[in-house]
XYZ file of C-alpha atoms in Angstrom:
596
model
C 55.642 119.034 64.231
C 56.063 116.185 67.409
C 59.509 116.036 69.192
C 61.173 113.115 68.766
C 61.636 110.861 71.259
C 64.251 111.158 73.983
C 67.076 109.524 73.825
C 67.548 106.321 75.826
C 67.819 106.641 79.786
C 67.348 110.417 79.229
C 64.447 110.907 81.592
C 66.018 108.577 84.278
C 69.253 110.362 83.915
C 67.171 113.707 85.268
C 65.996 111.886 87.766
C 69.603 110.341 88.933
C 71.004 114.152 89.037
C 67.956 116.103 90.572
C 68.036 113.426 93.544
C 71.766 113.510 94.016
C 71.806 117.694 93.394
C 69.060 117.641 96.384
C 70.246 114.646 98.598
C 73.911 114.789 98.648
C 74.709 118.383 99.608
C 72.342 118.141 102.392
C 73.573 115.051 104.104
C 76.803 116.624 103.949
C 75.561 119.676 105.857
C 74.260 117.023 108.527
C 77.490 115.693 108.583
C 76.919 112.160 107.260
C 78.558 112.365 104.230
C 78.072 112.100 100.534
C 77.877 108.478 100.576
C 75.000 108.401 102.620
C 73.830 110.899 100.771
C 73.738 108.931 97.442
C 71.983 106.163 99.293
C 69.469 108.132 100.653
C 68.635 109.420 96.949
C 68.595 105.798 95.472
C 65.734 104.719 98.287
C 64.118 107.983 97.523
C 63.616 107.559 93.810
C 63.681 103.505 93.579
C 60.993 101.242 93.357
C 60.247 100.528 96.830
C 60.385 105.187 97.728
C 58.600 107.627 94.813
C 58.684 104.916 92.287
C 60.217 107.185 90.092
C 63.005 104.429 88.770
C 62.527 100.853 88.011
C 65.113 97.938 89.427
C 68.499 99.382 90.356
C 69.573 95.946 88.768
C 70.143 97.593 85.407
C 71.705 100.554 86.817
C 74.174 98.407 88.684
C 75.638 97.263 85.326
C 77.109 100.220 84.524
C 77.769 101.433 87.943
C 80.081 98.837 88.593
C 82.540 100.405 86.305
C 82.931 102.985 89.543
C 84.230 100.388 91.559
C 86.660 98.803 88.903
C 88.261 102.753 88.417
C 88.340 102.905 92.459
C 90.396 99.727 92.644
C 92.502 101.154 89.906
C 92.978 104.484 91.753
C 93.693 102.571 94.798
C 96.165 100.232 93.124
C 97.537 103.591 92.038
C 98.246 105.052 95.232
C 100.297 101.907 96.265
C 103.716 103.203 96.063
C 106.450 100.438 97.456
C 107.965 102.880 99.666
C 104.992 104.371 101.162
C 104.086 100.490 101.835
C 106.991 99.611 103.210
C 107.083 103.100 106.053
C 103.297 102.239 106.930
C 103.980 98.263 107.104
C 102.732 97.723 110.499
C 100.066 99.479 110.487
C 99.032 98.055 107.404
C 99.689 94.687 107.335
C 99.780 94.100 111.143
C 97.181 95.928 112.487
C 94.878 95.965 109.394
C 95.377 92.444 108.496
C 94.314 91.746 112.507
C 91.510 93.843 112.455
C 89.432 92.002 109.248
C 90.707 88.877 110.197
C 89.250 88.678 114.066
C 86.401 90.955 113.221
C 85.593 89.090 110.388
C 85.842 85.452 111.974
C 83.552 86.804 115.044
C 81.113 87.946 112.878
C 80.886 85.003 110.644
C 80.410 83.224 113.764
C 77.496 85.448 114.435
C 76.115 84.992 111.551
C 76.110 80.882 111.707
C 74.702 81.578 114.828
C 71.595 83.167 113.265
C 71.191 80.326 111.028
C 73.483 81.032 107.936
C 74.979 78.727 105.684
C 78.349 78.441 106.094
C 79.517 80.019 102.879
C 76.769 82.904 103.083
C 77.895 83.329 106.704
C 81.722 84.011 105.769
C 80.537 86.501 102.969
C 78.448 88.198 105.085
C 81.032 88.313 108.455
C 83.703 89.782 106.406
C 81.746 91.629 103.859
C 80.940 93.404 107.355
C 84.062 93.650 108.259
C 85.241 96.114 105.841
C 84.966 99.784 106.773
C 83.863 102.457 104.484
C 86.985 104.385 103.045
C 85.643 107.487 101.590
C 83.518 107.628 104.609
C 86.193 107.697 107.118
C 88.624 109.818 105.273
C 86.033 112.096 104.807
C 85.629 112.385 108.458
C 88.841 113.008 109.108
C 89.695 115.032 106.107
C 86.940 117.236 108.071
C 88.213 117.952 111.156
C 91.589 118.155 110.098
C 93.272 114.938 111.358
C 94.337 112.907 108.673
C 98.032 113.931 109.422
C 97.717 113.038 112.849
C 99.018 109.833 114.730
C 95.866 108.504 114.976
C 94.793 109.690 111.580
C 97.415 107.930 110.290
C 96.775 104.372 111.792
C 93.137 104.499 110.527
C 94.224 105.183 106.963
C 96.555 102.162 107.349
C 93.430 99.667 108.100
C 91.695 101.523 105.547
C 94.412 100.848 103.153
C 94.741 96.858 104.005
C 91.033 97.013 103.746
C 90.712 98.352 100.337
C 93.226 95.340 99.753
C 91.056 92.971 101.316
C 88.249 93.125 98.620
C 90.448 91.592 95.661
C 90.688 88.092 97.809
C 87.440 88.583 98.956
C 86.022 89.074 95.817
C 88.230 85.902 94.365
C 86.435 83.791 97.624
C 83.190 84.696 96.196
C 84.257 83.078 92.658
C 85.453 80.187 94.397
C 82.622 79.467 96.754
C 79.806 80.147 93.943
C 77.786 76.716 93.498
C 77.669 75.371 89.598
C 79.555 73.121 87.356
C 83.344 73.259 87.655
C 86.208 71.187 85.445
C 85.599 67.594 85.623
C 89.218 66.752 84.543
C 92.798 67.125 85.435
C 93.243 68.387 81.688
C 90.272 71.240 82.338
C 91.360 71.975 85.813
C 95.466 72.889 84.007
C 93.752 74.428 81.065
C 91.567 77.071 83.144
C 94.640 77.700 85.294
C 97.035 78.620 82.543
C 94.164 80.576 80.651
C 94.493 82.821 84.143
C 98.034 82.731 84.795
C 98.385 83.559 80.892
C 96.378 86.384 81.700
C 97.760 87.788 84.844
C 101.305 87.774 83.509
C 99.941 89.753 80.342
C 98.685 92.344 82.678
C 101.684 92.436 84.319
C 104.184 92.603 81.070
C 101.916 94.983 79.332
C 102.275 97.425 82.582
C 105.679 96.753 83.276
C 107.349 97.231 79.940
C 104.612 98.665 77.293
C 102.281 101.444 79.070
C 104.631 103.837 80.215
C 106.585 104.296 76.588
C 103.255 104.498 75.035
C 102.065 107.341 77.795
C 105.294 109.034 76.702
C 104.346 109.142 72.909
C 101.011 110.620 73.701
C 102.206 112.933 76.532
C 104.688 114.411 73.587
C 101.161 115.091 71.489
C 100.337 117.313 74.771
C 96.165 116.309 73.417
C 94.808 116.298 76.629
C 91.665 113.959 75.446
C 94.002 111.314 74.141
C 95.387 110.639 77.849
C 92.379 110.773 78.969
C 91.331 107.956 76.734
C 94.225 106.388 77.201
C 94.004 106.467 80.773
C 90.304 104.932 80.977
C 91.422 102.035 78.076
C 93.970 100.968 80.697
C 91.947 100.732 83.746
C 88.980 98.982 81.640
C 91.488 97.236 79.679
C 93.373 95.388 82.345
C 89.602 94.533 83.988
C 88.173 93.427 80.675
C 91.164 90.702 80.519
C 90.619 89.541 83.633
C 86.672 89.058 83.148
C 87.329 87.219 79.941
C 89.187 84.434 82.230
C 86.469 84.442 84.747
C 88.006 86.629 87.189
C 87.210 89.855 88.508
C 87.013 92.859 86.940
C 88.046 95.047 90.098
C 91.087 92.587 90.374
C 92.363 93.331 86.645
C 92.074 96.912 87.320
C 93.996 96.719 90.818
C 96.945 95.162 89.487
C 97.300 97.773 86.246
C 96.936 100.514 89.128
C 99.762 98.657 91.345
C 101.922 98.472 88.468
C 101.679 102.257 87.188
C 102.055 103.292 90.927
C 105.673 103.979 90.527
C 105.070 105.137 86.502
C 105.997 109.056 85.659
C 102.071 109.354 84.967
C 101.067 108.357 88.076
C 99.386 111.662 89.450
C 97.977 112.619 85.921
C 95.935 109.216 85.914
C 94.626 109.650 88.755
C 93.579 113.334 88.244
C 92.217 112.257 84.777
C 90.347 108.878 86.124
C 88.842 110.671 89.339
C 85.952 112.589 88.065
C 84.909 109.517 86.067
C 85.008 107.524 89.136
C 83.299 109.753 91.391
C 80.255 109.496 89.305
C 80.052 106.082 88.539
C 80.783 105.729 92.358
C 77.873 107.867 93.139
C 75.478 105.920 90.797
C 76.550 102.977 92.040
C 75.632 104.062 96.226
C 72.433 105.339 94.104
C 71.664 101.875 92.833
C 72.048 100.293 96.102
C 69.597 102.743 97.682
C 67.197 101.908 95.056
C 67.504 98.342 96.123
C 66.513 98.654 99.638
C 63.377 97.308 101.086
C 61.976 99.636 103.538
C 59.096 97.330 103.797
C 61.640 94.188 104.666
C 63.645 96.361 107.078
C 60.675 96.817 108.678
C 59.410 93.566 109.344
C 62.683 92.507 110.055
C 63.823 95.650 112.307
C 64.939 93.118 115.508
C 67.363 91.302 112.990
C 68.665 94.647 111.732
C 68.876 96.244 115.246
C 70.733 93.275 116.157
C 72.912 93.175 113.396
C 73.924 97.072 113.337
C 74.914 96.451 117.585
C 77.085 93.484 116.574
C 78.855 94.710 113.965
C 79.547 98.168 115.701
C 80.548 96.954 119.075
C 82.247 93.833 117.593
C 84.407 96.285 115.049
C 84.794 98.977 117.553
C 85.769 96.907 120.064
C 88.653 94.883 118.092
C 90.181 98.344 116.575
C 90.330 99.787 120.206
C 92.244 96.573 121.703
C 94.190 96.017 118.927
C 95.475 99.949 118.768
C 95.753 99.908 122.407
C 97.985 96.806 121.962
C 100.490 97.926 119.048
C 101.351 101.387 120.867
C 98.315 103.840 120.735
C 97.333 106.188 123.652
C 93.985 105.580 124.836
C 92.726 108.738 123.453
C 93.823 107.740 119.909
C 92.429 104.026 120.567
C 89.124 105.475 121.519
C 89.325 107.942 118.247
C 89.870 104.957 115.739
C 87.245 102.947 117.184
C 84.440 105.214 116.707
C 85.750 106.279 113.474
C 85.748 103.153 111.480
C 83.008 100.921 113.132
C 80.713 101.462 110.238
C 80.133 98.919 107.295
C 81.782 100.147 103.918
C 81.185 100.329 100.382
C 82.835 97.588 99.584
C 80.276 95.627 101.348
C 77.526 96.642 98.641
C 80.382 95.385 96.195
C 80.651 92.024 97.546
C 77.371 91.212 98.376
C 76.490 92.249 95.028
C 78.706 89.687 93.550
C 77.500 87.281 96.144
C 74.034 87.668 94.825
C 75.435 87.339 91.047
C 77.052 84.136 92.282
C 73.867 82.748 94.053
C 75.784 82.885 97.370
C 73.237 85.304 99.073
C 69.335 85.651 98.322
C 67.876 89.371 97.531
C 66.264 89.012 101.137
C 69.522 88.390 102.799
C 71.531 90.768 101.198
C 68.875 93.819 101.499
C 68.842 92.683 105.223
C 72.902 93.165 105.025
C 73.168 96.316 103.223
C 70.640 97.876 105.283
C 72.466 97.221 108.229
C 75.845 98.791 106.513
C 73.363 101.951 105.547
C 72.396 102.050 109.480
C 76.128 102.005 110.713
C 77.217 104.795 108.644
C 74.617 106.796 109.696
C 75.564 106.063 113.521
C 79.316 106.897 113.000
C 79.098 110.429 112.766
C 77.023 110.346 115.984
C 79.428 108.529 117.858
C 82.334 110.807 116.712
C 80.347 113.532 118.496
C 79.687 111.507 121.512
C 83.268 110.965 122.177
C 83.821 114.707 121.510
C 81.141 115.454 123.637
C 82.879 112.944 126.396
C 86.088 114.569 126.041
C 84.983 118.139 126.592
C 83.190 116.722 129.727
C 86.257 115.728 130.871
C 88.887 118.394 130.126
C 85.928 120.806 131.623
C 86.732 118.763 135.019
C 90.210 119.773 134.815
C 91.432 116.017 134.257
C 94.981 116.106 132.257
C 93.859 115.248 128.268
C 96.389 112.566 127.542
C 95.426 113.198 123.889
C 98.282 115.342 123.003
C 99.709 114.752 119.856
C 103.544 114.541 118.849
C 105.096 114.940 115.644
C 108.573 113.728 116.292
C 108.471 111.334 113.356
C 106.951 113.797 110.503
C 108.599 115.253 108.038
C 107.919 118.264 106.065
C 107.435 116.932 102.325
C 108.023 119.346 99.267
C 106.297 119.318 96.065
C 108.962 120.205 93.271
C 107.070 121.823 89.821
C 109.326 121.834 87.003
C 112.317 119.256 87.220
C 114.932 120.951 84.544
C 118.320 121.931 85.669
C 117.241 124.117 88.167
C 114.750 121.936 89.813
C 117.181 118.886 90.099
C 119.741 121.205 92.039
C 117.085 122.077 94.503
C 115.520 118.585 94.934
C 119.495 117.582 95.252
C 119.792 120.314 98.406
C 116.316 119.244 99.931
C 116.898 115.395 99.611
C 120.701 115.742 101.065
C 118.551 116.782 104.142
C 116.525 113.347 104.165
C 113.438 115.549 103.370
C 110.969 113.737 101.175
C 110.136 115.477 97.690
C 107.382 114.371 94.840
C 108.339 116.226 91.580
C 106.264 117.095 88.443
C 106.718 118.074 84.925
C 105.335 118.089 81.341
C 108.441 117.368 79.336
C 108.197 113.435 78.443
C 112.128 113.852 77.966
C 113.109 115.832 81.071
C 110.957 113.135 82.714
C 113.007 110.180 80.830
C 116.279 111.933 82.270
C 115.370 112.842 85.530
C 114.491 108.887 86.290
C 117.939 108.053 84.547
C 119.570 109.888 87.059
C 117.467 108.201 89.906
C 114.854 110.589 90.368
C 111.280 110.089 91.019
C 109.438 112.444 88.647
C 105.748 112.450 87.205
C 103.894 113.967 84.661
C 101.665 116.656 85.419
C 100.122 120.091 84.436
C 100.461 122.450 87.029
C 97.849 124.277 85.773
C 95.547 122.104 86.808
C 93.982 121.992 90.169
C 93.140 118.146 89.978
C 96.680 117.207 89.480
C 97.912 119.525 91.865
C 96.028 117.697 94.237
C 96.959 114.719 93.224
C 100.607 115.106 93.267
C 100.076 116.186 97.146
C 100.077 120.067 97.331
C 97.507 120.317 99.865
C 99.815 118.328 102.047
C 103.449 119.795 101.358
C 105.080 122.353 103.565
C 106.654 123.922 100.857
C 105.957 124.281 96.620
C 109.273 124.867 94.839
C 108.030 126.545 91.731
C 111.042 126.059 89.174
C 109.535 125.853 85.888
C 110.859 128.280 83.017
C 107.235 129.428 81.929
C 105.946 132.499 83.737
C 102.472 132.450 82.655
C 101.969 128.692 83.717
C 104.010 129.503 87.056
C 100.995 132.430 87.415
C 98.229 129.907 86.837
C 99.869 127.654 89.385
C 100.448 130.036 91.848
C 96.588 131.034 92.202
C 95.737 127.749 92.189
C 97.727 126.835 94.773
C 96.909 129.725 96.949
C 93.201 129.403 96.506
C 93.060 125.536 97.263
C 95.690 125.471 99.689
C 95.873 128.843 101.509
C 98.548 127.515 104.217
C 101.425 126.072 101.837
C 104.464 127.806 101.408
C 105.696 129.027 97.997
C 109.109 129.146 96.734
C 109.630 130.704 93.445
C 112.341 130.658 90.344
C 111.928 133.986 88.584
C 113.136 134.415 84.690
C 114.034 137.664 85.256
C 113.748 141.315 86.840
C 110.116 141.478 85.783
C 108.907 138.192 86.632
C 110.426 138.608 90.068
C 108.504 141.674 90.455
C 104.989 140.196 89.171
C 105.885 137.277 92.138
C 106.281 140.164 94.987
C 102.387 141.593 93.823
C 101.621 137.770 93.990
C 102.786 137.475 97.533
C 104.806 134.536 97.163
C 107.027 133.429 99.730
C 110.448 134.028 98.247
C 111.980 133.999 94.940
C 115.144 134.372 93.260
C 116.330 135.154 89.752
C 117.465 132.110 88.390
C 120.697 134.300 86.899
C 121.349 136.822 89.665
C 123.391 134.878 91.697
C 125.666 133.148 89.250
C 126.174 136.707 87.751
C 127.480 137.741 91.283
C 129.640 134.687 91.568
C 130.668 135.193 87.990
C 131.416 139.111 88.641
C 133.145 138.468 91.815
C 135.654 135.532 90.114
C 136.499 138.545 87.425
C 137.481 140.797 89.949
C 139.311 138.641 91.572
C 141.288 137.618 88.410
C 141.920 141.237 87.769
C 143.804 141.676 91.103
C 140.663 143.291 93.096
C 141.457 142.816 97.154
C 138.703 140.428 98.557
C 137.661 142.708 101.074
C 136.825 145.226 98.428
C 135.248 142.557 96.581
C 133.000 142.069 99.528
C 132.188 145.645 99.691
C 130.885 145.708 96.009
C 129.090 142.776 96.353
C 127.090 143.899 99.230
C 126.295 147.247 97.754
C 125.756 145.343 94.705
C 122.818 143.593 96.400
C 121.558 146.934 98.670
C 121.137 148.749 95.003
C 119.064 146.310 93.626
C 116.791 145.863 96.259
C 116.360 149.596 96.516
C 115.882 149.635 92.665
C 113.284 146.637 93.222
C 110.953 148.541 95.671
C 110.845 151.955 93.220
C 109.942 149.182 90.029
C 107.271 147.891 92.169
C 105.313 151.546 92.048
C 106.887 153.095 89.327
C 107.561 150.570 86.966
C 110.158 148.381 85.297
C 112.607 150.989 83.597
C 112.223 153.280 87.401
C 115.419 153.260 89.648
C 118.204 153.182 86.364
C 120.395 155.339 88.188
C 121.200 152.771 90.550
C 122.711 150.589 87.724
C 125.583 153.437 87.283
C 127.119 153.994 90.604
C 130.560 153.222 92.067
C 130.876 151.778 95.239
C 132.484 154.078 97.499
C 135.979 152.913 98.807
C 136.287 151.996 102.760
C 132.885 152.222 103.836
C 130.787 149.109 104.804
C 126.786 149.591 105.375
C 125.497 149.602 108.867
C 125.434 146.110 110.645
C 128.150 144.942 108.245
C 131.122 145.923 110.006
C 133.893 143.881 110.955
C 133.608 143.085 114.472
C 136.539 144.918 116.572
C 139.058 142.674 118.073
C 138.739 141.375 121.590
């Protein structure tokens, strides 16, 4: 019997997956990053390579959804408090870098013979760096939390925001018939404002109650569907009125940045975003015409040198001018001189709007790809130079200080116990992030002024999105022993350096936590029971020094019993429960200090 025909795009999917499975790990092993791997895979299998797939334009129509989801996730990360703390680096340093670099590159493009609108798109597109690429370099080097790493992150954040007005600029500059009468212009403006207002009002007042309702069902697939619906639905509304889909997704993400479901939304969408962004980079790689690059190699080489030198020079000068030491300014300059993934987005939009022709867009894409390839080389070169300077005995000026750094704490479980823990931590001015999986608790905590997010502690992606990898300490305040055990295992596996403090529900749970090697645990009723017992003895007329003696003895016997139970089982050491505390004797180290 003849086999049925394969589903549409089945063979293409196999080729795409096989190419990425080979190219991405190889690129990461070479220190070039996953983005370069995707681009190389697309170039290899595309019409200008092995010709295993046709044009990348068909793939781009689906892959652009990855850009939409990326903008949505970026919007989720724009918590107003975080923006305010980083305002100087984001809106000062980042804005200056984009404007100065974009203007100079635009002028260079004009000198190269491009039209004004084309040069504007090319210059500001090349002024953007690669968020995925640069953050990966910082994370691999363990320097994301360093002063220069935080400044670099602020610049990248502004560049991610800048793509929204740049995409709008492409739509404005696009040739074509426009409204001819004042009434038509007013009508189009009204439609756009109505669409924006609709997204804002829906995100502000409707989405959170819907997610609270869905969370009560405990159906993860429904929450996932709702997350995709929010991102793609808001993008579709903006697209329907002629604006960028990415703008709609970004706006929805910002509106949900303070929502209780922020971390869960980010964790749910991340796999789709990563896969579709990978597909997007493959499609861009497929569009790279090697013969065109070879024919115009001098233009490409000049473009690469101009972009990296101009951008690196501005990054160094602006960083120095805003207070960074020379070593940090140099590190920022060699980490962010490359073109970014949003340049591909911008150039693709410009081609669709007839602002760029195929040849020019392909040359600009080639410049971006080569700058990405050269960035790790520049980082290695700076490291080599720094090592030589140090070997010659020159004092290293890159000593990093963390005077303004404050440890963060992730509180998991925000019932009565977790709320008291949070109150103590915030009383010291510490920053906390709290997650819980009960919508009623979240609603109550928010009414009390706490920022608590919906999240499942047994999911590694949710823990990562909530900041378990960045937290100095994780406070486990949940009641469910099994859930706590799974969360502890995930944290120990993924973030082994993080301190874990646990609330033990009973004695058996405390023994289990001890075996798991947590850093601290306390039974939720033990301390309150000791206080209760002290009050009862005092009411019965027992002297205070005798009460102190009894408490000390009870605590000591409890520790001895726990030690026996660890080796012999839960019922061992029960004789410790029934002893009478000897009178007139304090344990060694607890005697009153002798009189002076």
